[in-house]
PDB file of C-alpha atoms in Angstrom:
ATOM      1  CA  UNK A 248      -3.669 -23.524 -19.361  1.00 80.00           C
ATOM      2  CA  UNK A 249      -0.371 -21.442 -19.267  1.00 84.00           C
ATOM      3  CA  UNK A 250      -3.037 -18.813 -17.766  1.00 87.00           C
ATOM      4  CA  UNK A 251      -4.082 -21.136 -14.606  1.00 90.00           C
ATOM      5  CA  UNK A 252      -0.499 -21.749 -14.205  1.00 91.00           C
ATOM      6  CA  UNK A 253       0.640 -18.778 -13.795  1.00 91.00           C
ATOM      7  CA  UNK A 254      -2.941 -17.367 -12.066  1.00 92.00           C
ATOM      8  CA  UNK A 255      -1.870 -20.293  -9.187  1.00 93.00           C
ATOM      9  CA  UNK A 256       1.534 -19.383  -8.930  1.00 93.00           C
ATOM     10  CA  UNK A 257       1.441 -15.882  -8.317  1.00 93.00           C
ATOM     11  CA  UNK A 258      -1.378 -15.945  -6.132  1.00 93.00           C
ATOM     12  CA  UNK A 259      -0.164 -18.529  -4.027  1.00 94.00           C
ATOM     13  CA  UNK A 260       3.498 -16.316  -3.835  1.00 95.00           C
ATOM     14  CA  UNK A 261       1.495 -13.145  -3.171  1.00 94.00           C
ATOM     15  CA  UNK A 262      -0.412 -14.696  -0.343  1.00 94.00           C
ATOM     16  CA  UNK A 263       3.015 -16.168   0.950  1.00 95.00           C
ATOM     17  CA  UNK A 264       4.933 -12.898   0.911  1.00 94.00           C
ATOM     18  CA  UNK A 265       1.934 -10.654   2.366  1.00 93.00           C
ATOM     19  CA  UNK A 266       1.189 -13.046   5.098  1.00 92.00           C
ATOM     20  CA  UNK A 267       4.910 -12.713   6.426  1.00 93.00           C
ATOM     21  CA  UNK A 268       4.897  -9.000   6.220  1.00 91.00           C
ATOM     22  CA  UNK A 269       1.482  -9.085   8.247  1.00 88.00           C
ATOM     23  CA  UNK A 270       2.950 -11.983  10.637  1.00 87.00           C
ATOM     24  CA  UNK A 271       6.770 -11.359  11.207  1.00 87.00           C
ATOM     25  CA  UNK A 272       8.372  -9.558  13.996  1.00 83.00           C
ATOM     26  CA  UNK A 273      11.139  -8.227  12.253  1.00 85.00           C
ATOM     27  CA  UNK A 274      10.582  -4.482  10.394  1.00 85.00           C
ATOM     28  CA  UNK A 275      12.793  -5.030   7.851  1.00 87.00           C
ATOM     29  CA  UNK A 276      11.796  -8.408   6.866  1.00 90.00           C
ATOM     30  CA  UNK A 277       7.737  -7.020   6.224  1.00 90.00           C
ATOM     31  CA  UNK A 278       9.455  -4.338   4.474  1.00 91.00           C
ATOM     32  CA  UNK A 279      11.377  -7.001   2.068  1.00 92.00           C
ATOM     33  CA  UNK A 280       8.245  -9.735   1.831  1.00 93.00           C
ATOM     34  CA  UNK A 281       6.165  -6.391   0.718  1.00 93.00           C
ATOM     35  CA  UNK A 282       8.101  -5.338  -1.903  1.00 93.00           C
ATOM     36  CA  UNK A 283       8.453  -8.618  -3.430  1.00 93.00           C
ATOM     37  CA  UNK A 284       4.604  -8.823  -3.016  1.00 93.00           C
ATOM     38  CA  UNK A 285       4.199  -5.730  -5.304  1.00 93.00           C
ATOM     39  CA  UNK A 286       6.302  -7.108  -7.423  1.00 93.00           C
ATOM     40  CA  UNK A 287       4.463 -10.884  -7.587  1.00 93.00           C
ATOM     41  CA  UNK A 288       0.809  -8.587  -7.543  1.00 93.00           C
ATOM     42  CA  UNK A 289       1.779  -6.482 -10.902  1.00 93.00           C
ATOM     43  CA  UNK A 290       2.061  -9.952 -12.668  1.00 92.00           C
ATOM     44  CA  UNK A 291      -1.626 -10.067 -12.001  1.00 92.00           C
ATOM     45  CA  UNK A 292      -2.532  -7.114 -14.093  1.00 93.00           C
ATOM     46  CA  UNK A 293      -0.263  -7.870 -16.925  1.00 92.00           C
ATOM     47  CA  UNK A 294      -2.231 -11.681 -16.841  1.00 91.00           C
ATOM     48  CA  UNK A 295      -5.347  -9.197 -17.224  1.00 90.00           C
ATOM     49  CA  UNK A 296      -4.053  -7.553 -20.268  1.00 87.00           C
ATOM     50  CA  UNK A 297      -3.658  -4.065 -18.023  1.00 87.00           C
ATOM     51  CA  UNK A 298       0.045  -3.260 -19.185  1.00 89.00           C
ATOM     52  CA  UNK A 299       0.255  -0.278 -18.060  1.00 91.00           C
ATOM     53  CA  UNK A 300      -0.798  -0.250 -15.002  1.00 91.00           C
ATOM     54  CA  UNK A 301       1.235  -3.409 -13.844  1.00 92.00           C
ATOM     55  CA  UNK A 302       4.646  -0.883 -15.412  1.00 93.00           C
ATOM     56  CA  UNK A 303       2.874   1.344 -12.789  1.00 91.00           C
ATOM     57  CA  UNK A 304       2.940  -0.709  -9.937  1.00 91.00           C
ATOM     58  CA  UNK A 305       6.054  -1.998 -10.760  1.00 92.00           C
ATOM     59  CA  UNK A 306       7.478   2.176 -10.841  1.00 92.00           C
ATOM     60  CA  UNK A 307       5.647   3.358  -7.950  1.00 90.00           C
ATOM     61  CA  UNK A 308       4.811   0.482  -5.417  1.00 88.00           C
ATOM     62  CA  UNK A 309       8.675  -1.062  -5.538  1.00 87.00           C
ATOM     63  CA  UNK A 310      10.390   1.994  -6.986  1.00 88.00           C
ATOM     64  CA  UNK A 311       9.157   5.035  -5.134  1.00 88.00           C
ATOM     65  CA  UNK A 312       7.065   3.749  -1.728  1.00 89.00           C
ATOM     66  CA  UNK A 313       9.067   1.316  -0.967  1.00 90.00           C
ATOM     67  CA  UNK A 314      12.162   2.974  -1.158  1.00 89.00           C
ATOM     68  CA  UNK A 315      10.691   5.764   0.783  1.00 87.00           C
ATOM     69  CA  UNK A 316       9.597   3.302   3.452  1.00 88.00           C
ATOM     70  CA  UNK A 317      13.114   2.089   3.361  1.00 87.00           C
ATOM     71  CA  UNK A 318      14.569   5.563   3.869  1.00 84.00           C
ATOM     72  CA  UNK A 319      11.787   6.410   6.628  1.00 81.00           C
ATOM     73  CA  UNK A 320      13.219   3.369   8.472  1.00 81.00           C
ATOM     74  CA  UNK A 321      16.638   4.742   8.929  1.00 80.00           C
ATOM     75  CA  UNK A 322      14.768   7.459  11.375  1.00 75.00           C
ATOM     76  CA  UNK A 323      13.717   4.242  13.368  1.00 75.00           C
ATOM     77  CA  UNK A 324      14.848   1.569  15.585  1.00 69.00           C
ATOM     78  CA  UNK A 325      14.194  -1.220  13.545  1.00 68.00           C
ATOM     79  CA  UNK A 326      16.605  -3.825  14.928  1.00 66.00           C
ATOM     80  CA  UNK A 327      13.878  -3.901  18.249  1.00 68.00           C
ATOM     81  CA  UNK A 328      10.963  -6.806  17.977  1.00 65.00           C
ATOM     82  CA  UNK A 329       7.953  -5.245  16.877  1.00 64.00           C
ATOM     83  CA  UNK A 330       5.566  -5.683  19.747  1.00 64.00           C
ATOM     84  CA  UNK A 331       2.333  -6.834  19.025  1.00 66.00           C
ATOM     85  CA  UNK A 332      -1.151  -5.745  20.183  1.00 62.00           C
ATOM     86  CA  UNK A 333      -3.871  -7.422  22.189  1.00 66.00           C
ATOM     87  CA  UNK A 334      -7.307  -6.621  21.028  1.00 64.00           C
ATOM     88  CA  UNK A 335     -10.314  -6.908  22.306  1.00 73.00           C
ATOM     89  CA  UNK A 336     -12.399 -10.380  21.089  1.00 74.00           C
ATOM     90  CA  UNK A 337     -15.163  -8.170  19.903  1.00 77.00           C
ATOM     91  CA  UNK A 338     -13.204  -6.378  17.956  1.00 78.00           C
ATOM     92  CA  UNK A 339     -11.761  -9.310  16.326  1.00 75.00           C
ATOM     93  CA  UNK A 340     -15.217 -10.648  16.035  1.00 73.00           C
ATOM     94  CA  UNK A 341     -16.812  -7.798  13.925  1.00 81.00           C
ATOM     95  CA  UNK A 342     -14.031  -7.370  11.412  1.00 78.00           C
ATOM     96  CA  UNK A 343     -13.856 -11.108  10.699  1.00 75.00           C
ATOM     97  CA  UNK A 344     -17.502 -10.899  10.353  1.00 78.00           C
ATOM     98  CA  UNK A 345     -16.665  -7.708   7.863  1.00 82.00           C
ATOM     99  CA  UNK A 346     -14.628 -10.188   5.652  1.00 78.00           C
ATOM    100  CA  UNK A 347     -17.088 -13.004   5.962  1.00 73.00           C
ATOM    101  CA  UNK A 348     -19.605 -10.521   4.345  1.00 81.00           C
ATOM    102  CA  UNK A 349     -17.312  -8.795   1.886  1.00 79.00           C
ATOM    103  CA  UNK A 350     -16.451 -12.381   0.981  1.00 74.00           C
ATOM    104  CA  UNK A 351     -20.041 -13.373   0.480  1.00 74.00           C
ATOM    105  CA  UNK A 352     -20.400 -10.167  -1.416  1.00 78.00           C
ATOM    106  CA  UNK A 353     -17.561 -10.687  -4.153  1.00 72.00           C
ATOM    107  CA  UNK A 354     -18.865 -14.535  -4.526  1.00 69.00           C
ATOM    108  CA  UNK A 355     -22.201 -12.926  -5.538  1.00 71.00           C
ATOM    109  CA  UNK A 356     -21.490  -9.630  -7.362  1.00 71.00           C
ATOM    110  CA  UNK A 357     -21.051 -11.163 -11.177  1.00 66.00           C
ATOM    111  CA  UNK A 358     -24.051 -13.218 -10.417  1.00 64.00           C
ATOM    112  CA  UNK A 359     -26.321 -10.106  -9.589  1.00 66.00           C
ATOM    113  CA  UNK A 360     -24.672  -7.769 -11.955  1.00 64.00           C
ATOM    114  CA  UNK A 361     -24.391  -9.914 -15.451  1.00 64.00           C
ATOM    115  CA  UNK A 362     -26.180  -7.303 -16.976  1.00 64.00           C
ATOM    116  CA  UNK A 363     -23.910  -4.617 -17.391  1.00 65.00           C
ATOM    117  CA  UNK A 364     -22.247  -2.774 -19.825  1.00 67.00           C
ATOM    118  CA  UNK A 365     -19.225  -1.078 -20.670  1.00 66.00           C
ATOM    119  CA  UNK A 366     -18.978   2.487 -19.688  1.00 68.00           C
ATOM    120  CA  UNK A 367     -16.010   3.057 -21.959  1.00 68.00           C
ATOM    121  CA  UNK A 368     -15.419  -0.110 -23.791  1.00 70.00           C
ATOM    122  CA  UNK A 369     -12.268  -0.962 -25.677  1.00 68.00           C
ATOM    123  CA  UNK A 370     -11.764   0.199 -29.126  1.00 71.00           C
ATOM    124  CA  UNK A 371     -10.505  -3.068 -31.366  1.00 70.00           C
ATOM    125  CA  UNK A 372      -7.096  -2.993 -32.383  1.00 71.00           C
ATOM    126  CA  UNK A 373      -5.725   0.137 -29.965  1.00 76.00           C
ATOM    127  CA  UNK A 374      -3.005  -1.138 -27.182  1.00 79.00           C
ATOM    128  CA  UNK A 375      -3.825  -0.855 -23.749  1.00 80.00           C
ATOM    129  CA  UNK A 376      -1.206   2.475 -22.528  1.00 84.00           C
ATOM    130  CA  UNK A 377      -2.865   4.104 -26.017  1.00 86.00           C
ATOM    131  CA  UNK A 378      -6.156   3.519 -24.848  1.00 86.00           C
ATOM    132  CA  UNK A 379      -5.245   4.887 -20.714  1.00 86.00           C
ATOM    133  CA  UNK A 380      -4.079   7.549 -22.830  1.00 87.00           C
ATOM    134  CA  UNK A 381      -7.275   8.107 -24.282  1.00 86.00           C
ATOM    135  CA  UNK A 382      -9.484   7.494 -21.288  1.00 86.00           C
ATOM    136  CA  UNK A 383      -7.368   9.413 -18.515  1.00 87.00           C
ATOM    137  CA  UNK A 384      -6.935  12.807 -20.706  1.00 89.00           C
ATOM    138  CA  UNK A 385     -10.613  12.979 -22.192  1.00 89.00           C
ATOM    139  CA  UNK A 386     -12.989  11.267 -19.589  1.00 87.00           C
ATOM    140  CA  UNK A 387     -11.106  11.466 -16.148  1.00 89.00           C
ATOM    141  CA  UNK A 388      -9.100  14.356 -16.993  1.00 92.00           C
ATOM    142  CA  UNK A 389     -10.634  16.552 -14.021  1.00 93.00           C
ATOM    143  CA  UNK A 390      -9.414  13.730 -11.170  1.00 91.00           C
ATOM    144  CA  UNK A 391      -6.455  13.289 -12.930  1.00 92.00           C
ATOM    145  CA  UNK A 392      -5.417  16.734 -12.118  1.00 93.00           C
ATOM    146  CA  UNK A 393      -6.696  16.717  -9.056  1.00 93.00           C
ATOM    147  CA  UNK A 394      -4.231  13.834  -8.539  1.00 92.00           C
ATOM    148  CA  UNK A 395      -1.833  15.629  -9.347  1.00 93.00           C
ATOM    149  CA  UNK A 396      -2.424  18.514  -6.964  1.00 94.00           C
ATOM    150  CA  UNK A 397      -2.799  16.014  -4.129  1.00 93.00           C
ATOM    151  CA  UNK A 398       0.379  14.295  -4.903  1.00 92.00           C
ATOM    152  CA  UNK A 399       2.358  17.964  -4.977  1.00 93.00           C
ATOM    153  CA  UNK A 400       0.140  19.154  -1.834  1.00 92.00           C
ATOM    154  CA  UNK A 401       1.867  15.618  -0.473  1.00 91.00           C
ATOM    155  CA  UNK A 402       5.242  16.040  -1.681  1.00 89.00           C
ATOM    156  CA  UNK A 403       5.734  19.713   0.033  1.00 90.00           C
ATOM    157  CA  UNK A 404       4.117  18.207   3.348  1.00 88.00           C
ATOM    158  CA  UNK A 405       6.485  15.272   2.983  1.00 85.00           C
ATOM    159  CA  UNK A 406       9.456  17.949   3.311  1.00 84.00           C
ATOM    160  CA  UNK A 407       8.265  20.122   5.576  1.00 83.00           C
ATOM    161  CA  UNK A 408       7.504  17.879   8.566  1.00 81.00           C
ATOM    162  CA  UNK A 409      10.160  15.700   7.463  1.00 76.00           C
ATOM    163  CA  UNK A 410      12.820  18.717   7.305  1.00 73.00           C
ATOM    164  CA  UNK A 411      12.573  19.973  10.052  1.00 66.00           C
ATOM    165  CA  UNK A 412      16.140  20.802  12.029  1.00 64.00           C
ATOM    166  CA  UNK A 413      17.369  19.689   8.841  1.00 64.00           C
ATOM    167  CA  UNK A 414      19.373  23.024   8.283  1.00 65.00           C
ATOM    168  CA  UNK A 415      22.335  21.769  10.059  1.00 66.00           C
ATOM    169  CA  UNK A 416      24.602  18.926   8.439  1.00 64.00           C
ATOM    170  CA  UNK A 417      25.862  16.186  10.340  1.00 62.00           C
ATOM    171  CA  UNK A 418      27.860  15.058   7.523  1.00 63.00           C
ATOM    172  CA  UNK A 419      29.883  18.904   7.740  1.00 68.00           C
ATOM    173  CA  UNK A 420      30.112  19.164  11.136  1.00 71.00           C
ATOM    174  CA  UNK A 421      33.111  18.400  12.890  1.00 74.00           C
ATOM    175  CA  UNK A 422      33.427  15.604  15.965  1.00 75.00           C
ATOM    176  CA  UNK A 423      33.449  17.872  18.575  1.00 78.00           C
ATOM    177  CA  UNK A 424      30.915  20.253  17.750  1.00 78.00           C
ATOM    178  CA  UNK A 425      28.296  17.307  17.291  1.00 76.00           C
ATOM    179  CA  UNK A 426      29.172  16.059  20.822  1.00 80.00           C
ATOM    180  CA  UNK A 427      28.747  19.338  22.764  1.00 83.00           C
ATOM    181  CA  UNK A 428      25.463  19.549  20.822  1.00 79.00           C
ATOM    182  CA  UNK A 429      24.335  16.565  22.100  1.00 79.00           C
ATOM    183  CA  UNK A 430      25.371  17.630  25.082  1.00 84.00           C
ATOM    184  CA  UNK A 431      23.552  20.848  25.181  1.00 83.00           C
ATOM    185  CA  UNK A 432      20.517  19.129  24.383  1.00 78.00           C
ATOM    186  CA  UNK A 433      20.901  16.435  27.263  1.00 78.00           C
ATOM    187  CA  UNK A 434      21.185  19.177  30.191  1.00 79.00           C
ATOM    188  CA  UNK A 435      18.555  21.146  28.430  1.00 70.00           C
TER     189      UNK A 435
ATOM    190  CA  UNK B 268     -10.805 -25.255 -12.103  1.00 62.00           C
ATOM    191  CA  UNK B 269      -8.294 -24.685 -15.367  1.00 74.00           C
ATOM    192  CA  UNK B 270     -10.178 -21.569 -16.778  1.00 82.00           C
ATOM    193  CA  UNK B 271      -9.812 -18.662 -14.725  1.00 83.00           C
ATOM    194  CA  UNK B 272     -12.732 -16.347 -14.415  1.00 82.00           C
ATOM    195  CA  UNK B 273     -13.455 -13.457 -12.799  1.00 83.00           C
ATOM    196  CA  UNK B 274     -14.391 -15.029  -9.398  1.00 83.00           C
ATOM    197  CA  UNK B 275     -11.121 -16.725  -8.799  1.00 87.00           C
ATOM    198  CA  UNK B 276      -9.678 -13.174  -9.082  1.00 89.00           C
ATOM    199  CA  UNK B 277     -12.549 -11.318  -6.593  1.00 86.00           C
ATOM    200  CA  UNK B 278     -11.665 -14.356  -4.309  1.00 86.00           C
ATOM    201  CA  UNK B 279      -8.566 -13.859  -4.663  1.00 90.00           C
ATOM    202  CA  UNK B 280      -8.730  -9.766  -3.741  1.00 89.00           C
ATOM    203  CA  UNK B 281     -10.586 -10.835  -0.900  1.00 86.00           C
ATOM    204  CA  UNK B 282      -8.311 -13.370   0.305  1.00 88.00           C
ATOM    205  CA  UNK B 283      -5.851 -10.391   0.477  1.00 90.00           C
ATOM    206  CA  UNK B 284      -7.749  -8.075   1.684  1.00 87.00           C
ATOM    207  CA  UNK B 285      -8.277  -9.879   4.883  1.00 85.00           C
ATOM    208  CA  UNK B 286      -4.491 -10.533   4.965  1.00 88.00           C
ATOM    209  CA  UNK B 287      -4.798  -6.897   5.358  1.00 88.00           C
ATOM    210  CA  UNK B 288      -7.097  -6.661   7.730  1.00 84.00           C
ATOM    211  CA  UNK B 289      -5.149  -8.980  10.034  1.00 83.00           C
ATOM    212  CA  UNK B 290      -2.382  -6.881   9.949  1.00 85.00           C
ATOM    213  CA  UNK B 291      -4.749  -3.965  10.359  1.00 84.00           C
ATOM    214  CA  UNK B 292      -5.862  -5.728  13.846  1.00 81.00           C
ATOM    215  CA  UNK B 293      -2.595  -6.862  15.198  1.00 79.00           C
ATOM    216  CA  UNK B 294      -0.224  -4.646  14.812  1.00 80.00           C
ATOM    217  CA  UNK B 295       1.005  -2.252  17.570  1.00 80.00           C
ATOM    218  CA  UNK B 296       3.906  -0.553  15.813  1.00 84.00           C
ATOM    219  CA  UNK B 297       2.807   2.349  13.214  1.00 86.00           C
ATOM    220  CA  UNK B 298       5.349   1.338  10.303  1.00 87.00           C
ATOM    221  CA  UNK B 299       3.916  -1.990  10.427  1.00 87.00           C
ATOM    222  CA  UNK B 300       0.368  -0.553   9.896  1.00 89.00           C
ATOM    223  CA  UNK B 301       1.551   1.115   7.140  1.00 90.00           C
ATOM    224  CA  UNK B 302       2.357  -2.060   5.765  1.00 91.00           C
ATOM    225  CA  UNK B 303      -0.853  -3.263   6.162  1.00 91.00           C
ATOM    226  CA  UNK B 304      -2.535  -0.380   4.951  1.00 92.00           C
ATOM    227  CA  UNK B 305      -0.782  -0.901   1.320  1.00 92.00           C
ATOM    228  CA  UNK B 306      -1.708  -4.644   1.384  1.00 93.00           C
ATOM    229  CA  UNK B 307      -5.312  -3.364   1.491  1.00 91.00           C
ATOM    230  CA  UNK B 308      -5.107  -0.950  -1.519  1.00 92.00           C
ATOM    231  CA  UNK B 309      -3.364  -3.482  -3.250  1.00 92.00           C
ATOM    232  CA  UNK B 310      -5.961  -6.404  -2.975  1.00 92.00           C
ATOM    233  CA  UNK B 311      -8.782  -3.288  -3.914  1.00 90.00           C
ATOM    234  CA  UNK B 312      -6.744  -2.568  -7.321  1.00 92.00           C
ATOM    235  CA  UNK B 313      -6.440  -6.525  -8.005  1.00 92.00           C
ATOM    236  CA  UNK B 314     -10.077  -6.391  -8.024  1.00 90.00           C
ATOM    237  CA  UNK B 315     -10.478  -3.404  -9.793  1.00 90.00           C
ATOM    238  CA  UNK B 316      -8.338  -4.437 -12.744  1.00 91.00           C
ATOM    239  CA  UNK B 317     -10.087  -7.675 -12.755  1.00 90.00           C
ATOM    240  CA  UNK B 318     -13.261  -6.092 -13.530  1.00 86.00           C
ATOM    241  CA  UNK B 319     -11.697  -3.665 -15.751  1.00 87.00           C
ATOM    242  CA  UNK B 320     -10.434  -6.408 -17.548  1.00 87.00           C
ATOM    243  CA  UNK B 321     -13.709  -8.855 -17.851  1.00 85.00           C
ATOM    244  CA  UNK B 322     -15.953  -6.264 -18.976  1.00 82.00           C
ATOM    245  CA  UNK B 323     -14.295  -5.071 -21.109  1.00 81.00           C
ATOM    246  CA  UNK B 324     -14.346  -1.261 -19.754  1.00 82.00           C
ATOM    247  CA  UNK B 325     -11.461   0.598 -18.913  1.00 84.00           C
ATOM    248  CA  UNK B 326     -13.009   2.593 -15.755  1.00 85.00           C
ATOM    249  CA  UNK B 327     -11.719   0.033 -12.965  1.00 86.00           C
ATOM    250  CA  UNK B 328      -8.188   1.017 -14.474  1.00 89.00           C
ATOM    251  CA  UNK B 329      -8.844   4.578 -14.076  1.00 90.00           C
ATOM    252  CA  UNK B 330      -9.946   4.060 -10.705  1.00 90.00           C
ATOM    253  CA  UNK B 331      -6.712   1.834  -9.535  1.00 92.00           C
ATOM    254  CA  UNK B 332      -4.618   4.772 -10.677  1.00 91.00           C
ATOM    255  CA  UNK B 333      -5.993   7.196  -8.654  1.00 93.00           C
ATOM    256  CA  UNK B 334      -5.852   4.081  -5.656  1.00 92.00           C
ATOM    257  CA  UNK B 335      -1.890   4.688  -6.598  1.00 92.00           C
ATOM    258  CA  UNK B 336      -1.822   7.886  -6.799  1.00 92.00           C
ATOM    259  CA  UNK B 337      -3.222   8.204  -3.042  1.00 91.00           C
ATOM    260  CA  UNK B 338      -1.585   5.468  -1.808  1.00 91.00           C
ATOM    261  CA  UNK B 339       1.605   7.325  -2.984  1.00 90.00           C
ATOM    262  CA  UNK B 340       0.650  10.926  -0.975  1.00 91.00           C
ATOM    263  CA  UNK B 341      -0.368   9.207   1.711  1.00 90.00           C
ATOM    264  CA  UNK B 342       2.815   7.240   2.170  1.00 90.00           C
ATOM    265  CA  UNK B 343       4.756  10.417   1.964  1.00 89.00           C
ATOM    266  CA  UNK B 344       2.523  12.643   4.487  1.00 89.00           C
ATOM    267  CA  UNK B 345       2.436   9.829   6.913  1.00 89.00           C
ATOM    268  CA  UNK B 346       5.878   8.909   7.190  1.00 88.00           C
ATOM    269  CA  UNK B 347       6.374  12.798   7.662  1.00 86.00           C
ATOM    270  CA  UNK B 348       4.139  12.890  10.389  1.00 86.00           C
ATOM    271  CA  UNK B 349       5.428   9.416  11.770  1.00 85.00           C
ATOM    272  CA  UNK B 350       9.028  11.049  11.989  1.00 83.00           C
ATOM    273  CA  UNK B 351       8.139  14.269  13.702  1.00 82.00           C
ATOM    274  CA  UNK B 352       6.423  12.355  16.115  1.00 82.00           C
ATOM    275  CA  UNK B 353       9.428   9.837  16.238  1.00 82.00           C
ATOM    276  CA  UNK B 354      12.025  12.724  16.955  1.00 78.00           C
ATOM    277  CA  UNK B 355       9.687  13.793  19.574  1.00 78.00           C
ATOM    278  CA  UNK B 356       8.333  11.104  21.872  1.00 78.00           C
ATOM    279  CA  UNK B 357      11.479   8.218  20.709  1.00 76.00           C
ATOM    280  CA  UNK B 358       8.639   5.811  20.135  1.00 77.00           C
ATOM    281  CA  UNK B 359       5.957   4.982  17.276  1.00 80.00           C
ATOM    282  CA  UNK B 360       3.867   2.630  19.163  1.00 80.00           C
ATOM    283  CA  UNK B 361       0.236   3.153  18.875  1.00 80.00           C
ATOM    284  CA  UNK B 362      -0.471   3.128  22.858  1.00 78.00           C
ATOM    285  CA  UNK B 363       2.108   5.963  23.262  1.00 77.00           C
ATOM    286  CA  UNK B 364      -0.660   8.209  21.001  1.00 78.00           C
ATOM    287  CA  UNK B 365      -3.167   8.821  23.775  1.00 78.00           C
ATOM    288  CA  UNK B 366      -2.324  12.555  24.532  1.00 76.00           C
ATOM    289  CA  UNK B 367      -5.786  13.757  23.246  1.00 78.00           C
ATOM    290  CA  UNK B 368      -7.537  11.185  25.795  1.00 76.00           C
ATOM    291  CA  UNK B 369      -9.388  12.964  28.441  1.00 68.00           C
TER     292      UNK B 369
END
């Protein structure tokens, strides 16, 4: 009961708050509905019993993308309406066609596949961040590493595009010598 | 209707995932595809922690990590790419990307 209720509730906010970031014409409103949409989707896994992973979300979907989506948009005009794009009907048509099968597909997969077993099934009595824990550093230990590379492969490519021109402070330069910069780079 | 099962979760996922794909298809401005983008992963992880969660096994889990984890890099090389190209051209509009047309 108190499972349906809450099932309902956040699925119904999560649908809310998604469609507006796909549907609304102002950046910084899609940037607010998402974040609350992260937010609304972690309930989902802790309804599932996947604690940790919902902390997860919680950390890196609201904490650490969206705040570096929020600092990316101070390089952008964001105040402008987002112009939207015109695509071609066939286009349209195949995608929704993609969905309409992918939605067929989930209807059917636990029909087809009520035969299977756990790969790794959960041990009675162990928590669910003590059995990650025991998963992640015995059976996936390889990708999880691999993760890790990625993400500080990411983090130095983050910086280095981003950085760029970054050696000289705005915040320590004086008036003047910011204008006659900009100036030198409008006759150049 | 009361008892939720694994279905209303999958139907759920997919519900979102075509949110998603909207977005995907009607949006001009890269930021905003971004956007959509992460709506995507996330509907693929609600479904992956569904099935986690119903059978019992903890591999979906695993495997919605690692959906993080990328999600993460590829938020941070993208919006590094989206800002060079930002500080270059003054736009991030998709149609403005057509320099490799021939």
């Amino acid at each position: 009961m108190f499972e349906a209720i809450a099932f309902y509730t956040f699925a119904i906010l999560t649908i809310v708050m998604f469609t507006i970031t796909v549907l609304t014409r102002h950046a910084l409103y899609a940037l607010s509905a998402l974040a609350a949409g992260m937010i609304f989707i972690s309930a989902f896994f802790f309804l599932l019993g996947a604690d940790f992973l919902g902390a997860i979300q919680i950390i890196v979907y609201t904490g650490a993308v969206m705040s570096l989506y929020a600092f990316g948009m101070m390089f952008f005009d964001t105040t402008r309406d987002v112009i939207e794009k015109r695509t071609s009907p066939q286009l349209v048509f195949g995608l929704s066609g993609l969905a309409a099968l992918t939605l067929v597909a989930m209807f059917t997969a636990p029909i087809v596949s009520s035969n299977i077993t756990a790969f790794y099934p959960a041990i009675e009595g162990v928590g669910n961040s003590q059995m990650v824990g025991m998963v992640l550093f015995t059976k996936y230990l390889i990708p999880f590493e691999v993760a890790a590379v990625m993400l500080l492969v990411a983090m130095i490519a983050g910086i280095i595009l981003a950085g760029k021109k970054m050696d000289q402070s705005l915040t320590l330069m004086k008036e003047e010598e910011i204008k006659r910069q900009l100036n030198e780079k409008a006759e150049a | 209707m009361m008892e939720i099962t694994l279905q209303h979760y999958l139907i759920l996922s997919t519900v979102l995932f075509a949110i998603g794909l909207v977005g995907v298809m009607r949006r001009k401005n890269l930021l905003m595809l971004f956007f959509a983008t992460e709506i995507l992963l996330n509907a693929v992880n609600v479904a992956f922690a569904a099935i986690s969660s119903y059978y019992g096994d903890l591999t979906g889990q695993m495997f919605a990590f690692f959906v993080i984890a990328i999600a993460a890099s590829e938020v941070a090389v993208g919006l590094g790419l989206l800002v060079v190209w930002y500080k270059r051209t003054g736009k991030i509009d998709l149609d403005t990307m057509t320099s490799m047309k021939g």
